[in-house]
XYZ file of C-alpha atoms in Angstrom:
474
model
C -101.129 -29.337 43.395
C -100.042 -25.424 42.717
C -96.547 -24.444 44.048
C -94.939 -21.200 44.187
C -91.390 -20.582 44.932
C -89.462 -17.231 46.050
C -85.621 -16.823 45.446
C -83.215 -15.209 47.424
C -79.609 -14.734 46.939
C -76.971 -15.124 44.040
C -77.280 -16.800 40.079
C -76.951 -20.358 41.313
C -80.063 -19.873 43.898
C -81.891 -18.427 40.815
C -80.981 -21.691 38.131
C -81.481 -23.886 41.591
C -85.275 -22.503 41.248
C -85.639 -22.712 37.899
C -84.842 -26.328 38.012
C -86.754 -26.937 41.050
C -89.590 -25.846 39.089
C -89.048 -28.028 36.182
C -88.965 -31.117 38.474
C -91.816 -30.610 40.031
C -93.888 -29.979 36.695
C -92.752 -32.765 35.261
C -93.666 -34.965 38.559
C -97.143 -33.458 37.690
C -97.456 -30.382 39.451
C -97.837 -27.029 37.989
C -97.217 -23.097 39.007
C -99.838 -21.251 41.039
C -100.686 -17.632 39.424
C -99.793 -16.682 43.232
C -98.277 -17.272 46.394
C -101.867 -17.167 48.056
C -103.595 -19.349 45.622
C -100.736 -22.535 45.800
C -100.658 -25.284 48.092
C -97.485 -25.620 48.474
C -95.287 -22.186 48.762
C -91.203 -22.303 48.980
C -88.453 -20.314 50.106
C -85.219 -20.744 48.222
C -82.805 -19.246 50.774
C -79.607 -17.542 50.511
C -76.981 -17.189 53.759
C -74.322 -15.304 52.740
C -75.090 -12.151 54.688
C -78.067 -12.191 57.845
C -80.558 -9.797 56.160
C -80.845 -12.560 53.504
C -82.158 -14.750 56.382
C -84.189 -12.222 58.204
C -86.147 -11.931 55.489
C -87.124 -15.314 55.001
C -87.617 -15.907 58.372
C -89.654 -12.619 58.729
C -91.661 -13.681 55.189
C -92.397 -17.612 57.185
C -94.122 -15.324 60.017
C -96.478 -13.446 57.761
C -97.152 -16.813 56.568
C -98.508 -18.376 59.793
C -101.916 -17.247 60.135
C -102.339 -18.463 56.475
C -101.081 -21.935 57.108
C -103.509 -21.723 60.431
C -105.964 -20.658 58.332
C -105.421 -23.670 55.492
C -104.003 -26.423 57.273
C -103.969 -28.479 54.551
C -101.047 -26.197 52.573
C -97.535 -26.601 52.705
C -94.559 -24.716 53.426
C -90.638 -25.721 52.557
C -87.789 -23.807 53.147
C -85.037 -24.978 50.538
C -81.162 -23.806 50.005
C -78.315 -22.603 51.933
C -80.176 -21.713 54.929
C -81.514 -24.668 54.898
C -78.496 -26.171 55.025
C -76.793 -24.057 57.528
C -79.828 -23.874 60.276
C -81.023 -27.598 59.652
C -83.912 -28.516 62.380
C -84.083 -24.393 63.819
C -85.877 -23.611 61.522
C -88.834 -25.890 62.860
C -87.969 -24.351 66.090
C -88.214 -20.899 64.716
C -91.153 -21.596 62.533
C -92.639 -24.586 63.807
C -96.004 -24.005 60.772
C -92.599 -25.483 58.421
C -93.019 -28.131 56.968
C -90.096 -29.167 54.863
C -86.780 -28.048 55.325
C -84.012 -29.504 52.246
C -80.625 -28.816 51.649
C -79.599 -27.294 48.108
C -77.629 -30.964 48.072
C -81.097 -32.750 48.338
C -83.041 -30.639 45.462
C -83.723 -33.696 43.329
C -85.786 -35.268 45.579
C -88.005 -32.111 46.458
C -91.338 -33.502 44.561
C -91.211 -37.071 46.216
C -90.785 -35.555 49.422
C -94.137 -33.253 48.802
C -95.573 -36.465 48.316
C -94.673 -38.234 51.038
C -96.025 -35.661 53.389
C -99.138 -35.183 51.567
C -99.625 -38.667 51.353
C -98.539 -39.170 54.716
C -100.673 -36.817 56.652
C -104.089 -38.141 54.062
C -103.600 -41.714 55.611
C -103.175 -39.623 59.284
C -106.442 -38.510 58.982
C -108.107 -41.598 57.924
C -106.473 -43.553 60.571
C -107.540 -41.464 63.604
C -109.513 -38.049 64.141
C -107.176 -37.023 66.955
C -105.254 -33.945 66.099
C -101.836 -34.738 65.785
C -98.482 -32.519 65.061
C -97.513 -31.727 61.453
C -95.301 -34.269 59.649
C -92.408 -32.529 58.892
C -89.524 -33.449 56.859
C -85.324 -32.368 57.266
C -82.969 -33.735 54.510
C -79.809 -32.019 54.488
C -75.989 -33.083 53.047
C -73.534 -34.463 55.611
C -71.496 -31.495 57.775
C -67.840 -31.159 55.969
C -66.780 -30.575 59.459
C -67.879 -34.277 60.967
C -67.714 -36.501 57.939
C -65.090 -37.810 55.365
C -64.833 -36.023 52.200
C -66.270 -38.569 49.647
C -69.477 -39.708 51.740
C -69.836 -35.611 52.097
C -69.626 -35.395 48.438
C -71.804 -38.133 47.665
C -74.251 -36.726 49.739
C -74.160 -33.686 48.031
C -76.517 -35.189 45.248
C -76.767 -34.710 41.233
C -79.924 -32.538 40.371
C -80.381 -32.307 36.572
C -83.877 -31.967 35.247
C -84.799 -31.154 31.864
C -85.183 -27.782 31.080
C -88.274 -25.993 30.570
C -88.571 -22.345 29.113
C -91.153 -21.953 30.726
C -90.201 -21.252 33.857
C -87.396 -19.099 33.048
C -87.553 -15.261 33.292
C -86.593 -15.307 29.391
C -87.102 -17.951 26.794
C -83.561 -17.021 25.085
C -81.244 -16.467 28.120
C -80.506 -19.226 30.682
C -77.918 -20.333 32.704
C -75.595 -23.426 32.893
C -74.271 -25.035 35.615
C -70.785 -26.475 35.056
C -69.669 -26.790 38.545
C -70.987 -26.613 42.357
C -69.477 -26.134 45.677
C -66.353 -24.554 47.027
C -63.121 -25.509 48.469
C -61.263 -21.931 48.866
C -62.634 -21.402 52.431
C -62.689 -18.151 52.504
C -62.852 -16.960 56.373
C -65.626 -14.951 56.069
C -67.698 -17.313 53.493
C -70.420 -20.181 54.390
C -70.585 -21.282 50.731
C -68.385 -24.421 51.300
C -70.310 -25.481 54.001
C -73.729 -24.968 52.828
C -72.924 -26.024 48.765
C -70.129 -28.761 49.663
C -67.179 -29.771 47.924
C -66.415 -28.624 44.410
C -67.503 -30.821 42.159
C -67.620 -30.610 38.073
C -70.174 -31.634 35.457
C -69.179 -33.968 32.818
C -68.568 -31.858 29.711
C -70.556 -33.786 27.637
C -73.518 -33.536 29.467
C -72.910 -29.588 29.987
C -72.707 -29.321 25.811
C -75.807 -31.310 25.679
C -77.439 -28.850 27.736
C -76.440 -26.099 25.510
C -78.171 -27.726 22.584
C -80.885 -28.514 24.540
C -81.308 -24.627 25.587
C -80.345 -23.475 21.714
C -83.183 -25.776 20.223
C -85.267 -23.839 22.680
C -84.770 -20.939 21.179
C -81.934 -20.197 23.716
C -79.138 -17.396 22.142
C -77.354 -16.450 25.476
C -75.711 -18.701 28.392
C -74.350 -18.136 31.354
C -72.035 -20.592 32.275
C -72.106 -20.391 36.566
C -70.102 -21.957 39.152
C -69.176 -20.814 42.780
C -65.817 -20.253 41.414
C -66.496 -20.960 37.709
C -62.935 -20.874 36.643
C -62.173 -23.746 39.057
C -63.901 -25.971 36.997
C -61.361 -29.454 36.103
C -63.185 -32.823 34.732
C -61.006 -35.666 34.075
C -62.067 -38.446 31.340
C -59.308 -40.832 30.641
C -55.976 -39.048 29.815
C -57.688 -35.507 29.419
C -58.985 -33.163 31.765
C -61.205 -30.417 30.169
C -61.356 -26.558 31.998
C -63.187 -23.955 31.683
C -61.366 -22.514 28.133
C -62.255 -26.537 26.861
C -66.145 -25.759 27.942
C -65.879 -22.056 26.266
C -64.907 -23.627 23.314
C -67.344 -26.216 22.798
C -70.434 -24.002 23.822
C -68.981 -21.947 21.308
C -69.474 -24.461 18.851
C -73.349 -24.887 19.268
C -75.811 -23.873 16.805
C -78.085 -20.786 18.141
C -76.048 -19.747 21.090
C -74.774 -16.119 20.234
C -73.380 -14.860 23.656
C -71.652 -17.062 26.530
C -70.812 -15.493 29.840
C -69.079 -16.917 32.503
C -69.321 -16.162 35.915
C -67.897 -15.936 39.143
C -63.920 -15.959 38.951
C -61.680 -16.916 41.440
C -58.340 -14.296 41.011
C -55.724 -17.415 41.021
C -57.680 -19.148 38.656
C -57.382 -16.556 36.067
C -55.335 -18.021 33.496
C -53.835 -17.013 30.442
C -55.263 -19.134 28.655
C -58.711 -18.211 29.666
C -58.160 -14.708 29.082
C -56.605 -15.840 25.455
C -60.396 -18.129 24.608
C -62.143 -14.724 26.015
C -59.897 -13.106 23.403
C -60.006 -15.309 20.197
C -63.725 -17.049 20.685
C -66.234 -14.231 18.859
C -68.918 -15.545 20.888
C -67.255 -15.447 24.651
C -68.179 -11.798 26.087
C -65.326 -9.503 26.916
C -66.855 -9.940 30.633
C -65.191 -10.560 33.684
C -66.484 -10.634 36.793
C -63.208 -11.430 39.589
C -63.917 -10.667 43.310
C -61.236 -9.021 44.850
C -62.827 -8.527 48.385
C -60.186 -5.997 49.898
C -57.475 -3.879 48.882
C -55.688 -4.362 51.813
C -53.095 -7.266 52.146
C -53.621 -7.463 55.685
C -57.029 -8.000 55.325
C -57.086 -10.441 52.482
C -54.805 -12.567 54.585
C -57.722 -12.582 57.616
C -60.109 -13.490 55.258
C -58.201 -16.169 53.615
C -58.034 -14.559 50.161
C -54.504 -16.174 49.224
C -52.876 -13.471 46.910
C -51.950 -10.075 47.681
C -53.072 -6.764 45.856
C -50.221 -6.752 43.778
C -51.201 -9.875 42.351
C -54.397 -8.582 41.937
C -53.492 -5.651 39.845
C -50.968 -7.918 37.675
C -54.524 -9.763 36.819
C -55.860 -6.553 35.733
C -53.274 -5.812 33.860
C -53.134 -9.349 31.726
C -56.819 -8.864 31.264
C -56.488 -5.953 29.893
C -53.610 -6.712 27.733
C -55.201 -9.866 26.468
C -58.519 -8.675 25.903
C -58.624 -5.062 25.227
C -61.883 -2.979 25.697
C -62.819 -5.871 28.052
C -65.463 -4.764 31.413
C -63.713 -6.102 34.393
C -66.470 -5.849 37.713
C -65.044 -7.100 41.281
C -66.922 -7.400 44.576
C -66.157 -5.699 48.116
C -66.813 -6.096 51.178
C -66.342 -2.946 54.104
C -65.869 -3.503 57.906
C -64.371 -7.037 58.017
C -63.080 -7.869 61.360
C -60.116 -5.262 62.704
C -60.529 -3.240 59.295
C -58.549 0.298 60.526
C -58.834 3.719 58.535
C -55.636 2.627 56.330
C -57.184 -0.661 55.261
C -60.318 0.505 54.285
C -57.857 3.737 51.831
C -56.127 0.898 50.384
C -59.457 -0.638 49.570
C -60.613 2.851 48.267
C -57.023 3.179 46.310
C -57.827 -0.455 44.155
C -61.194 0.766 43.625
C -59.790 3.872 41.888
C -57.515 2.362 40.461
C -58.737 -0.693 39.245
C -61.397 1.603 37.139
C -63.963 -1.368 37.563
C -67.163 -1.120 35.509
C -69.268 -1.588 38.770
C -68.230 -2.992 41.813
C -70.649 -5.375 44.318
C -69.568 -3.246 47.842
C -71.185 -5.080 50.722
C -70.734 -4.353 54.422
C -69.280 -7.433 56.567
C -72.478 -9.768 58.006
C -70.880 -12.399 60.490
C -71.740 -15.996 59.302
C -71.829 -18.430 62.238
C -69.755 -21.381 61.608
C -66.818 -19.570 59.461
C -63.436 -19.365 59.966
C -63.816 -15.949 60.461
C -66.605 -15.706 63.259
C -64.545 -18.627 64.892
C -61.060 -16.196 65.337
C -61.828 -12.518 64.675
C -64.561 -10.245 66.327
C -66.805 -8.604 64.439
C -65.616 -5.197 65.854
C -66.289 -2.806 63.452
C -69.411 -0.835 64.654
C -72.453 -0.116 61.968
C -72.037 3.090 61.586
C -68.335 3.025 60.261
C -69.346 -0.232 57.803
C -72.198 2.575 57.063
C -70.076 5.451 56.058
C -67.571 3.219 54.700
C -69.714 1.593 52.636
C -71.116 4.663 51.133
C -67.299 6.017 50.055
C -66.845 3.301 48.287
C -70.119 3.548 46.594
C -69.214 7.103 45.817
C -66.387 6.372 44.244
C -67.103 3.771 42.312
C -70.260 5.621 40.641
C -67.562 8.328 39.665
C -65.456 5.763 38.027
C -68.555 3.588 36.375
C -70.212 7.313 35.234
C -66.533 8.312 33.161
C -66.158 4.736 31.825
C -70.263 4.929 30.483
C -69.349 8.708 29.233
C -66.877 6.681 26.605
C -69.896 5.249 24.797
C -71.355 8.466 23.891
C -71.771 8.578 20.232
C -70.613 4.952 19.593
C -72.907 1.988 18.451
C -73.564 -1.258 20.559
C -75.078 -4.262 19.606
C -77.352 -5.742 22.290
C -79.642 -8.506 23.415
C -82.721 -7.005 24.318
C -83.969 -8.258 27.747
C -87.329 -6.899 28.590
C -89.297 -3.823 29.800
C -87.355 -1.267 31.754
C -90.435 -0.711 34.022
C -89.672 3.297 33.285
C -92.763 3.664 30.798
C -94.678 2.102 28.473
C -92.063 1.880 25.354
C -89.073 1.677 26.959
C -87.024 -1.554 26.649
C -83.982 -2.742 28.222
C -80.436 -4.349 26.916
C -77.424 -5.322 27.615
C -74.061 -5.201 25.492
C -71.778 -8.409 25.622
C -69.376 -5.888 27.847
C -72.605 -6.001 30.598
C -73.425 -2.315 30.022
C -77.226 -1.970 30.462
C -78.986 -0.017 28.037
C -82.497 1.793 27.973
C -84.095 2.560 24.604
C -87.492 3.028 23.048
C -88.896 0.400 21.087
C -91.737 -1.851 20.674
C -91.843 -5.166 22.742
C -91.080 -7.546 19.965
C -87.430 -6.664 19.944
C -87.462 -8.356 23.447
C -85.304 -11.962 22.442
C -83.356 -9.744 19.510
C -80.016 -8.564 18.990
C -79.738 -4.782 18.054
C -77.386 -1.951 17.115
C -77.670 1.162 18.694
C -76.501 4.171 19.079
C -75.433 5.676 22.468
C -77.046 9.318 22.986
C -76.679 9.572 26.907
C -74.482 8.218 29.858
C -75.736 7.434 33.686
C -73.780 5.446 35.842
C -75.133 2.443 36.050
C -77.109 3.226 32.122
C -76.805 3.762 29.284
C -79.186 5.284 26.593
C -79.674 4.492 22.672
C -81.780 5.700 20.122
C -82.066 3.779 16.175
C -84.268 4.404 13.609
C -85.050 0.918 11.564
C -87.717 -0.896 10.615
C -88.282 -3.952 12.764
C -87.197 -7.401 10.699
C -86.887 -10.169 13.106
C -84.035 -12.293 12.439
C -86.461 -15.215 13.268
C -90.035 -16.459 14.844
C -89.301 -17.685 18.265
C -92.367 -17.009 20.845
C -91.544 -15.096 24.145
């Protein structure tokens, strides 16, 4: 049976499909060249803001006169909005055939089994048309159950990793950690991912050497809030500096990212393993949301700008030359003119490398959508949204302008899709950079030198001849 599966939404959606993919290969079925040549085709859904959903949902009704069409093919719809809509989404899209919470992953190809099988024996048994067999399995609502049978339901999904399926042979991400308990007003994540759980450390470094035999040189290490991660095993509890490290440690591994941060979580002695481990990037990616304390207490944020700005300032201090990238969001519930200039003010001040600006989608369910009306018409989230965009560009185009003339080292990632020689890399301070060169670089670390600054680019030019460091096949 052929499978194809399309991802929506953030890193964890992304290493959720890589996985998927793994499992189901290894339970014997194997990746269709196309979405109209598998038999079974999957949405991996994201929820965190509605256009996510509409385009699933609009993507599952393109889909229908092709299902008509083969009614022998199969159709799941896996992750958060999975989760979060449970059985409307037969009701929506009633050609659905499997619908699986990102909780319930691991037991995605027995499932595809089980209705395949299933529906074989209801043709043999009588030539009556009958209904589609359709399948829901979803973790138990935080909201109606105890907090260890919701956990528990919440499953372990581990497969072995395949390079294969990832995007690139030598980058991948780890998962140390999944779910949330901050409850952010505005955020579905805790309901749809569950309670925070963490990943036994040794498991999580025997991943790493997994990925570095692989040929593996750069890991992400990802969690909903990544710096939230605490694993106790007898008298010692290992955190997120522990995990740093020990992937440090590994054979092959190069580069180690981390991402997302919580702000309270950043401690100082995370910021001191950034600083003293050669192979941690100088990254940090810490959401601050708003710069308005007002609105940070409606959404649930729990510090206050100050604090926020005392982070940057330890980060900075700590780990100088360090990128520091934050995420915002524009027309939250009540959000007046003076909010949204204090929100401008930390942008330019906070002289982010690039900031995530989104404009406020409602979630059904939250906190937020439970008190607070979304009352902030489109157009102002619009024009909002764009001033902060403005300004950040400014900011991100003067910080790129202080790389002119320097050299970078980078991991090349791949084709920049801007011509035929052009390749693309990225510095262990997340600065993309577009240079020519011929495509076995891609999997390499390189030194160039910078020659021109856009805002969200950099460009680099060397002149070498091409030794690899070593024979690895992309």
């Amino acid at each position: 049976m052929l499978f194809h599966i399309e991802t929506l939404g953030c890193q964890m959606n992304v290493l959720d499909s890589e996985l998927a993919s793994a499992a189901l290969i290894e339970a014997g079925f194997a990746l269709a060249p196309s979405r109209e040549e598998a038999d079974l085709v999957l949405f991996n859904t994201c929820s965190i803001r509605q256009h996510a959903e509409d385009k699933v949902y609009s993507a599952l009704g393109r889909l229908k006169p092709w299902k008509t069409a083969n009614p022998g093919k199969m159709i799941g719809v896996l992750g958060c909005m999975a989760q979060k809509d449970k059985e409307s989404i037969f009701r929506r899209a009633s050609h659905v055939d499997l619908v699986l919470g990102p909780g319930q992953l691991e037991r995605l190809p027995g499932l595809v089994r089980d209705i395949f099988e299933a529906r074989q024996a209801t043709k043999v048994l009588s030539e009556e048309p009958r209904p589609p067999l359709q399948r829901l399995e979803i973790s138990l609502d935080r909201a109606r159950s105890g907090h260890e049978e919701v956990r528990e339901s919440f499953r372990k999904f581990d497969p072995h990793r395949l390079p294969e399926v990832r995007e690139n042979r030598f980058q991948a991400m780890v998962r140390i950690m999944f779910g949330c308990d901050k409850f952010c007003s505005y955020c579905i994540v805790p309901s749809v991912r569950g309670p925070e759980q963490s990943r036994d450390p040794r498991e999580i470094e025997q991943e790493i050497r997994v990925l570095a035999d692989q040929g593996c040189r750069e890991i992400t290490l990802i969690g909903q809030t990544v710096n939230s991660y605490r694993y106790k095993s007898g008298e010692r509890t290992f955190r997120l500096p522990d995990l740093l490290e020990t992937a440090a440690g590994v054979e092959g591994i190069r580069r180690i990212r981390f991402v997302t941060n919580y702000p309270k979580g950043m401690t100082n002695d995370l910021l001191q393993a950034v600083r003293d481990l050669p192979k941690v990037a100088p990254y940090f990616h810490v959401p601050a949301q708003s710069g308005s304390e007002s609105v940070l207490k409606r959404m649930r944020r729990h510090y206050r700008p100050e604090e926020y700005f005392e982070l940057l300032q330890r980060i900075r201090e700590t780990v100088p030359g360090a990128a520091i990238t934050s995420d915002f969001i524009v027309g939250f519930c009540g959000e007046t003119e003076e909010e949204f200039l204090q929100t401008k003010t930390m942008v330019r001040t906070g002289r982010f490398k690039n900031s995530f600006i989104f404009k406020y989608s409602e979630r059904p369910g939250t906190k937020a959508a439970e008190l607070y009306s979304d009352d902030i018409p489109e157009e102002i989230k619009r024009r909002r949204n764009n001033e902060l965009l403005e300004v950040q560009d400014e900011i991100s185009l003067e910080l790129n302008r202080e790389f002119l003339g320097k050299t970078v080292e980078i991991l090349v990632e791949g084709p920049s899709g801007k011509g035929e020689s052009q390749l693309l890399g990225r510095t262990a301070c997340d600065r993309i950079v577009a240079f020519d060169g011929p495509t076995e670089l891609i999997g390499e670390f390189l030194s160039l030198e910078i020659t021109a600054a856009l805002p969200f680019t950099l460009l680099g030019t060397t002149s070498f001849e091409y030794k690899p460091e070593r024979s690895v096949a992309h």
